[in-house]
mmCIF file of C-alpha atoms in Angstrom:
data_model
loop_
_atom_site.group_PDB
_atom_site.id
_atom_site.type_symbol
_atom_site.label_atom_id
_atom_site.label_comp_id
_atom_site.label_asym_id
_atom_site.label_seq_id
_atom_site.Cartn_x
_atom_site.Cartn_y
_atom_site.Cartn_z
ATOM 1 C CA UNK A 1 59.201 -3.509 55.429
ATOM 2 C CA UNK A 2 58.416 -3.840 51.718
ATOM 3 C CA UNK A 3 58.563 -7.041 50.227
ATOM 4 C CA UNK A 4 58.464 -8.272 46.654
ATOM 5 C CA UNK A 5 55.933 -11.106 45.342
ATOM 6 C CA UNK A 6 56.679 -12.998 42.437
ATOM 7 C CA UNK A 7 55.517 -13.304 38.776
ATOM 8 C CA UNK A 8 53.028 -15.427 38.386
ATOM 9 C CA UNK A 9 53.530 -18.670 36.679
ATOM 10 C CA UNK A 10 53.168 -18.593 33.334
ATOM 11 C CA UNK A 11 49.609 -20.290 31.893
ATOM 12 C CA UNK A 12 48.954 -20.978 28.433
ATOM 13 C CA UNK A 13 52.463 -19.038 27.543
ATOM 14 C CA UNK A 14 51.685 -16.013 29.022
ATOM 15 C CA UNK A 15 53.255 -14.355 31.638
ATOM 16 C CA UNK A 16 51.928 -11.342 33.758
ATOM 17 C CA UNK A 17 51.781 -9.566 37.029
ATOM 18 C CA UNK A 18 49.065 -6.895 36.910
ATOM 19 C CA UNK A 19 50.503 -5.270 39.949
ATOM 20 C CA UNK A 20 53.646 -4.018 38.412
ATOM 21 C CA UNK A 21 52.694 -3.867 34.912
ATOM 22 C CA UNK A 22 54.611 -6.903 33.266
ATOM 23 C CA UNK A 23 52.920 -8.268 30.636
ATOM 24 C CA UNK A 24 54.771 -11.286 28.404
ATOM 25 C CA UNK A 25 53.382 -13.369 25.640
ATOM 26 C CA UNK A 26 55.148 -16.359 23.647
ATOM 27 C CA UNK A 27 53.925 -16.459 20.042
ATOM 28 C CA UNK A 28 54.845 -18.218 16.869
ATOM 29 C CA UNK A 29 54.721 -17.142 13.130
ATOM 30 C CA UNK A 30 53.788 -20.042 10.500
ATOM 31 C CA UNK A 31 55.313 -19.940 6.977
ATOM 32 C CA UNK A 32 54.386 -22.225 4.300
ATOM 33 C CA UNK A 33 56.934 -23.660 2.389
ATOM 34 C CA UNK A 34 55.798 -21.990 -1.225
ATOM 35 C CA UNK A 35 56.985 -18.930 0.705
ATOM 36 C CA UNK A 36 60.266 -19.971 2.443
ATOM 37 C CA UNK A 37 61.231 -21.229 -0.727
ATOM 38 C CA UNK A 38 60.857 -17.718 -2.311
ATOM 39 C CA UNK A 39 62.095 -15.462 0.493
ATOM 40 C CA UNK A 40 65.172 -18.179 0.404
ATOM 41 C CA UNK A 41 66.345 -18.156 -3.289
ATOM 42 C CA UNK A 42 65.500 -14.173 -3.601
ATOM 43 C CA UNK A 43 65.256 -12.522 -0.193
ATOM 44 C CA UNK A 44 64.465 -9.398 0.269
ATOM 45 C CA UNK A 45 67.194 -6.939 0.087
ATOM 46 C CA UNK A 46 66.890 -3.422 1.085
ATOM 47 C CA UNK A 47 67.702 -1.431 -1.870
ATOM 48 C CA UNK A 48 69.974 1.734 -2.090
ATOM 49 C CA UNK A 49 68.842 4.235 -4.454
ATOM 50 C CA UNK A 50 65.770 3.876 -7.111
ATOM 51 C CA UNK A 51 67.701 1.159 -9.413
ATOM 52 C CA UNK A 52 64.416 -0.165 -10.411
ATOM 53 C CA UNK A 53 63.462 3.070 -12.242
ATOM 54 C CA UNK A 54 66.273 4.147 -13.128
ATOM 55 C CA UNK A 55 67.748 0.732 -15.011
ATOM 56 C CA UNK A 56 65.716 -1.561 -17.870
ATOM 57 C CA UNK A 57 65.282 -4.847 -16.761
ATOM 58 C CA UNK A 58 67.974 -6.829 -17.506
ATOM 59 C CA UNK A 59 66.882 -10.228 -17.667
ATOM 60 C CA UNK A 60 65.424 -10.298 -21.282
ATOM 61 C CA UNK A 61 68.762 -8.884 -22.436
ATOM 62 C CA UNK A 62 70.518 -12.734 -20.708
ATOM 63 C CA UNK A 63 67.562 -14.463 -22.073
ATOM 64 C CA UNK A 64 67.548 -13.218 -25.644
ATOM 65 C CA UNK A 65 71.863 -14.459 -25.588
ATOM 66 C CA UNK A 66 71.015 -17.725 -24.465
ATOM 67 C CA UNK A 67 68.292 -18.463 -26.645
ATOM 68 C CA UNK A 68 70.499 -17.464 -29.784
ATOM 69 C CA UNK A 69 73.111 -19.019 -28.602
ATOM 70 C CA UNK A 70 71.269 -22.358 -27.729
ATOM 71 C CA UNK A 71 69.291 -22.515 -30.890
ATOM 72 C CA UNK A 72 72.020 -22.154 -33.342
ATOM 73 C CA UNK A 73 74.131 -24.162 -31.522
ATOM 74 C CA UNK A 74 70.971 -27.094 -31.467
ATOM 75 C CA UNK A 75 70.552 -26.582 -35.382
ATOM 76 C CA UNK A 76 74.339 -27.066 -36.306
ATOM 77 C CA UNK A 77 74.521 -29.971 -33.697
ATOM 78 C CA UNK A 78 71.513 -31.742 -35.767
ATOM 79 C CA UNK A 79 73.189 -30.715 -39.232
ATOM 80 C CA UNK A 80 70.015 -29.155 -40.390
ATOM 81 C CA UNK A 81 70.741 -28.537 -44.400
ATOM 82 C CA UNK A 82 74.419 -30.179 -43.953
ATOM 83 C CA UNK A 83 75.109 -28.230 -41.598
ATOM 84 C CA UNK A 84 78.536 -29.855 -40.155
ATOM 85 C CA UNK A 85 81.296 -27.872 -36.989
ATOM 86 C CA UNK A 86 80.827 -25.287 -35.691
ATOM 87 C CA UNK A 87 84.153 -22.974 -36.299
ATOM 88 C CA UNK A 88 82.080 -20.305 -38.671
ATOM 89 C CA UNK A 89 79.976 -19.693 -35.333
ATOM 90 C CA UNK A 90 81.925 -19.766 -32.756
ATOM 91 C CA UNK A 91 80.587 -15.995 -31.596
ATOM 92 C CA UNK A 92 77.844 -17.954 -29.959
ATOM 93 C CA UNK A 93 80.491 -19.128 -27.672
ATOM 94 C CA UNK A 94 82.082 -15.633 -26.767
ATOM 95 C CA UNK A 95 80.243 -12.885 -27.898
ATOM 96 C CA UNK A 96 76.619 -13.481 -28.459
ATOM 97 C CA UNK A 97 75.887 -15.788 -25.423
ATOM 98 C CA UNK A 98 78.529 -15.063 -22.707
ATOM 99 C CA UNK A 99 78.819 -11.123 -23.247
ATOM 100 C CA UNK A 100 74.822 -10.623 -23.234
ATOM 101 C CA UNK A 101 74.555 -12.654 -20.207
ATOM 102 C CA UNK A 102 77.548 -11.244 -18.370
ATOM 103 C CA UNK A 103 75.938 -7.696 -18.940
ATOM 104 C CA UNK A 104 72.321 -9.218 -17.685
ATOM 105 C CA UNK A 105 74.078 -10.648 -14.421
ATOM 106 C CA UNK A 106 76.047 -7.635 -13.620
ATOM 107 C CA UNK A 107 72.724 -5.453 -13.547
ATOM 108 C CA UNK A 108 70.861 -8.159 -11.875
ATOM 109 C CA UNK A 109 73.294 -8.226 -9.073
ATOM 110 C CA UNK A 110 73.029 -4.149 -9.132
ATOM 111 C CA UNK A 111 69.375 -4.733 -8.696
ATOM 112 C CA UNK A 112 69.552 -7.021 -6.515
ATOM 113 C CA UNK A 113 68.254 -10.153 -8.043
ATOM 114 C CA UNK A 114 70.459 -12.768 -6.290
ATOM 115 C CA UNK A 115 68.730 -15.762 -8.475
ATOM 116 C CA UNK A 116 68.603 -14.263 -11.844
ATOM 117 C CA UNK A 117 71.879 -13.377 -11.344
ATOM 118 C CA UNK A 118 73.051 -16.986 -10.332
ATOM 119 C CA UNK A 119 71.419 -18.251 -13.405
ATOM 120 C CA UNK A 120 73.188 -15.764 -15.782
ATOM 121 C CA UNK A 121 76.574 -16.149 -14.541
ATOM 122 C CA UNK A 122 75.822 -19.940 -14.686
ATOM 123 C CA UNK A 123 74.867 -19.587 -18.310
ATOM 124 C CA UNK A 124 77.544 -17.277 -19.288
ATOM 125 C CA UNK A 125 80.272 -19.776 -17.713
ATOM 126 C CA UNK A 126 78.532 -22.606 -19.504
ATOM 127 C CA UNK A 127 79.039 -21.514 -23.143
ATOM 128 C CA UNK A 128 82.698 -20.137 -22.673
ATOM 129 C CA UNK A 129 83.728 -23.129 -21.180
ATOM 130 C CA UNK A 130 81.611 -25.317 -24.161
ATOM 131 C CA UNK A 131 83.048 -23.143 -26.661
ATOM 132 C CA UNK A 132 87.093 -23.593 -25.952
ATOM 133 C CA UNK A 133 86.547 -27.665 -26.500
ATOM 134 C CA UNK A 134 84.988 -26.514 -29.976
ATOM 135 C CA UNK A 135 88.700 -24.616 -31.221
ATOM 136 C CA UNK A 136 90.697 -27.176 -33.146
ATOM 137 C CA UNK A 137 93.401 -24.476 -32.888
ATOM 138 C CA UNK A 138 93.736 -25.197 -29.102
ATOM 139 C CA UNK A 139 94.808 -28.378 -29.423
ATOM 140 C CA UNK A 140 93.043 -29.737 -26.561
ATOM 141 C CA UNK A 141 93.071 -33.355 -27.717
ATOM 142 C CA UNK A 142 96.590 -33.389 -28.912
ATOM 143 C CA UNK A 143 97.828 -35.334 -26.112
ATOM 144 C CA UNK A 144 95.775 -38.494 -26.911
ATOM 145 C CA UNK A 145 96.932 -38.446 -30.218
ATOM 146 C CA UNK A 146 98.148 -41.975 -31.901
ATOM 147 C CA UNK A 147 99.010 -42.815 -35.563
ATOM 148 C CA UNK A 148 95.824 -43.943 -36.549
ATOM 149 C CA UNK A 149 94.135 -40.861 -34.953
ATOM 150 C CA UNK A 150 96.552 -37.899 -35.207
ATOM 151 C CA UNK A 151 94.123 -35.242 -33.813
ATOM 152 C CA UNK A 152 93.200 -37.063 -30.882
ATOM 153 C CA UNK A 153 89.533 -36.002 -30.778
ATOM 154 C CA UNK A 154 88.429 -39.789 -31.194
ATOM 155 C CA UNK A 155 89.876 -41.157 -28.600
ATOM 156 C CA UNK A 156 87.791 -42.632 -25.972
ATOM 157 C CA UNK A 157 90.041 -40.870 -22.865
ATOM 158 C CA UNK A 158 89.544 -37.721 -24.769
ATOM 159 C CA UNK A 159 85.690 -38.252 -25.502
ATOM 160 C CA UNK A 160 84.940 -39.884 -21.819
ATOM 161 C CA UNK A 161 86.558 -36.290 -20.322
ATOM 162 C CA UNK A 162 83.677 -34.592 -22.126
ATOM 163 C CA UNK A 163 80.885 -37.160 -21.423
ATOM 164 C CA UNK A 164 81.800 -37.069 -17.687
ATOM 165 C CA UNK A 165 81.975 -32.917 -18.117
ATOM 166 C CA UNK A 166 78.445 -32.893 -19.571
ATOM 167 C CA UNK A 167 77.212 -35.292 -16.775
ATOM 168 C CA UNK A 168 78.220 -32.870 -14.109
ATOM 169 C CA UNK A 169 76.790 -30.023 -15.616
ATOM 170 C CA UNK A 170 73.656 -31.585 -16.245
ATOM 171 C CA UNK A 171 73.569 -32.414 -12.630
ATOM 172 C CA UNK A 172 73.944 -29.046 -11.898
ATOM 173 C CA UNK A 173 71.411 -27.926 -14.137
ATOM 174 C CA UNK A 174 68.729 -30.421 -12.437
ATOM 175 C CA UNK A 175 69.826 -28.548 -9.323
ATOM 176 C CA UNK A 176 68.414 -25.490 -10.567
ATOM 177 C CA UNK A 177 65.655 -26.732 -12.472
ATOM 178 C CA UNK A 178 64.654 -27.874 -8.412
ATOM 179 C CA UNK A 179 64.789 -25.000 -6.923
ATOM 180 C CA UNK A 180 62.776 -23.169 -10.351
ATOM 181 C CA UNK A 181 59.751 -25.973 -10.269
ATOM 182 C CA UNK A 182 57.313 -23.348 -7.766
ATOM 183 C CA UNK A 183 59.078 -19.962 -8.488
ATOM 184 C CA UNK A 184 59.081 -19.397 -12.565
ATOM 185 C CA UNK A 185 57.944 -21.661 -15.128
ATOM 186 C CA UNK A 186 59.886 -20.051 -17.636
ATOM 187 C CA UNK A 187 63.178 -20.637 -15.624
ATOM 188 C CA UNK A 188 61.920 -24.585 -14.948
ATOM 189 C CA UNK A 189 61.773 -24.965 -18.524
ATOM 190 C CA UNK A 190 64.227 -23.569 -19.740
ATOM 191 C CA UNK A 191 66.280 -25.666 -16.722
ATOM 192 C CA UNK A 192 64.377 -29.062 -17.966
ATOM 193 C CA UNK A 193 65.148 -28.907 -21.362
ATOM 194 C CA UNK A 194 68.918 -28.006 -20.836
ATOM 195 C CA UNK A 195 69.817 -30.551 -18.210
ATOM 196 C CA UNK A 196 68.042 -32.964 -21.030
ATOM 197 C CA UNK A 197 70.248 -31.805 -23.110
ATOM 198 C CA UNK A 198 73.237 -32.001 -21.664
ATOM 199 C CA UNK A 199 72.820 -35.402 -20.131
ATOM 200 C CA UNK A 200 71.748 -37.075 -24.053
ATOM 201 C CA UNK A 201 75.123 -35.313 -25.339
ATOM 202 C CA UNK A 202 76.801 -36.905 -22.416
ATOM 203 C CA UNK A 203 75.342 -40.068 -23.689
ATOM 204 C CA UNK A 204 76.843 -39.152 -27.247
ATOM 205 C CA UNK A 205 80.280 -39.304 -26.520
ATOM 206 C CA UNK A 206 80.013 -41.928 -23.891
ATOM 207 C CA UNK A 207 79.137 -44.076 -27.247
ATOM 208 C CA UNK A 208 82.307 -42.631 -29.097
ATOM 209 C CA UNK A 209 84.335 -43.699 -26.144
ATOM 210 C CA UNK A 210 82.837 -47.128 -26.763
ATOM 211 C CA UNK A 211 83.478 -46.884 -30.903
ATOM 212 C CA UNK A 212 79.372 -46.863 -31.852
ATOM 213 C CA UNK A 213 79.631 -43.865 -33.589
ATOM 214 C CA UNK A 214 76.110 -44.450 -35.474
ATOM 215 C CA UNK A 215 74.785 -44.748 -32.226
ATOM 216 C CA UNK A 216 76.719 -41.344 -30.987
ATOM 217 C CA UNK A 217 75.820 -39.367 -34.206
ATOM 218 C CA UNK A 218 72.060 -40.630 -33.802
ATOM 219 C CA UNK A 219 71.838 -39.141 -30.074
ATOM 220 C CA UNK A 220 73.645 -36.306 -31.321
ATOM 221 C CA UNK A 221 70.456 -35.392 -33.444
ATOM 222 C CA UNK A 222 67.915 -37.108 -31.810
ATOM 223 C CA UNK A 223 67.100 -38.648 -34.676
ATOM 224 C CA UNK A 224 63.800 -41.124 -34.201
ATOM 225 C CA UNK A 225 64.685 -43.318 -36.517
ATOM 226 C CA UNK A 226 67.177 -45.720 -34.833
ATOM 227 C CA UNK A 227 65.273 -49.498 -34.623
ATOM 228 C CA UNK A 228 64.007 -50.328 -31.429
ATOM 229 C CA UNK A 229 65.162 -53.749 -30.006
ATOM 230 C CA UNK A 230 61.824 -55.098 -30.926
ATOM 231 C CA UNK A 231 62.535 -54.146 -34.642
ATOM 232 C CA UNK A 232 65.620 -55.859 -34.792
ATOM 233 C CA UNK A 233 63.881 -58.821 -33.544
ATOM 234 C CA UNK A 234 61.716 -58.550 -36.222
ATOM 235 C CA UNK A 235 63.880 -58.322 -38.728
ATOM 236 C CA UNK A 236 66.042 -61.456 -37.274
ATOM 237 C CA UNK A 237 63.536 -63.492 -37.517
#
């Protein structure tokens, strides 16, 4: 009569039975987190065909709209030689920025880039959505006109919309700027500087809403000379 013996317990996280062959090992991989973080934002994809030879890289093509677009737009925002509005360049807000990076994220998601592509679509969305509160012909501040303001762009409701639009985005941009601080130090500076950005424009209209328009226009182009509250005290006494 045959009869069947057991596996042996398992020691040290192996288990085996010489006599019938079975041989069964527990084992664990280790991963540091410079690494998770990279195979997490851009994981690796198998790719179909031989896009990387075939296509240029695209993401010089998104960068070189954004920087345009962002430098112009900086320059005319800090009324460098007059410089005042921004309707004679509003192609930074359609065609220069947006279309460049549009084309940059479609061929990074043919690649395969899933971050690059995240950050040009973010881009792209950021200056056509910045651009339509820079048409006067759209009217969009019509509906808090009054008498004594009959466009309606200096009201505070209409200027704390903005402020609190800017704040989000900058939040957002922070976001990203996170997850770019151990992957690209391009991308984290580029991130750093724009969430900056955004958050001391925020803090521009927040002062319109509030009527200190000195104050506004002063954030608006980061101007170092306002007096510091140890000035003033100076000059009070």
């Amino acid at each position: 009569m045959a009869t069947t013996e057991p596996i042996a317990p398992a020691k040290n996280g192996h288990v085996h039975d010489e006599e019938k062959g079975l041989y069964r090992t527990t084992t664990g991989v280790t991963m540091s987190p410079e690494l998770f973080e990279k195979l997490y934002l851009t994981p690796k994809v198998p790719h179909v065909g031989d896009y990387n030879r075939r296509f240029a890289n695209p993401t010089a093509l998104g960068f070189v709209g954004f920087v345009i677009s962002a430098f112009t737009f900086s320059v005319v925002l800090m009324g460098w030689g007059g410089a005042t509005g921004f309707s004679p360049v509003v192609g930074i807000f359609f065609f220069t920025g947006p279309v460049l990076l549009l084309f940059a994220m479609v061929f990074e998601w043919v690649m395969g880039n899933f971050f690059p592509m995240m950050v040009m679509g973010l881009f792209a969305v950021f200056w056509l959505s910045f651009g339509m509160l820079q048409l006067p012909t759209l009217g969009l501040a019509l509906p808090y006109a009054t008498e004594a303001d009959p466009t309606g762009m200096s009201s505070p409701q209409y200027n704390a919309v903005i402020a609190l639009y800017l704040l989000v985005w900058g939040f957002a941009l922070f976001t990203f700027f996170i997850f770019t601080c151990k992957i690209n130090a391009v991308f984290a500076s580029i991130f750093g500087l724009v969430t900056t950005a955004c958050w001391v424009l925020s803090g521009a209209y927040w002062k319109v809403t509030k009527g200190e328009f000195e104050m506004a226009g002063r954030l608006q182009t980061v101007s170092p000379g306002y007096p510091s509250e140890l000035d003033v005290r100076k000059e009070t006494d």
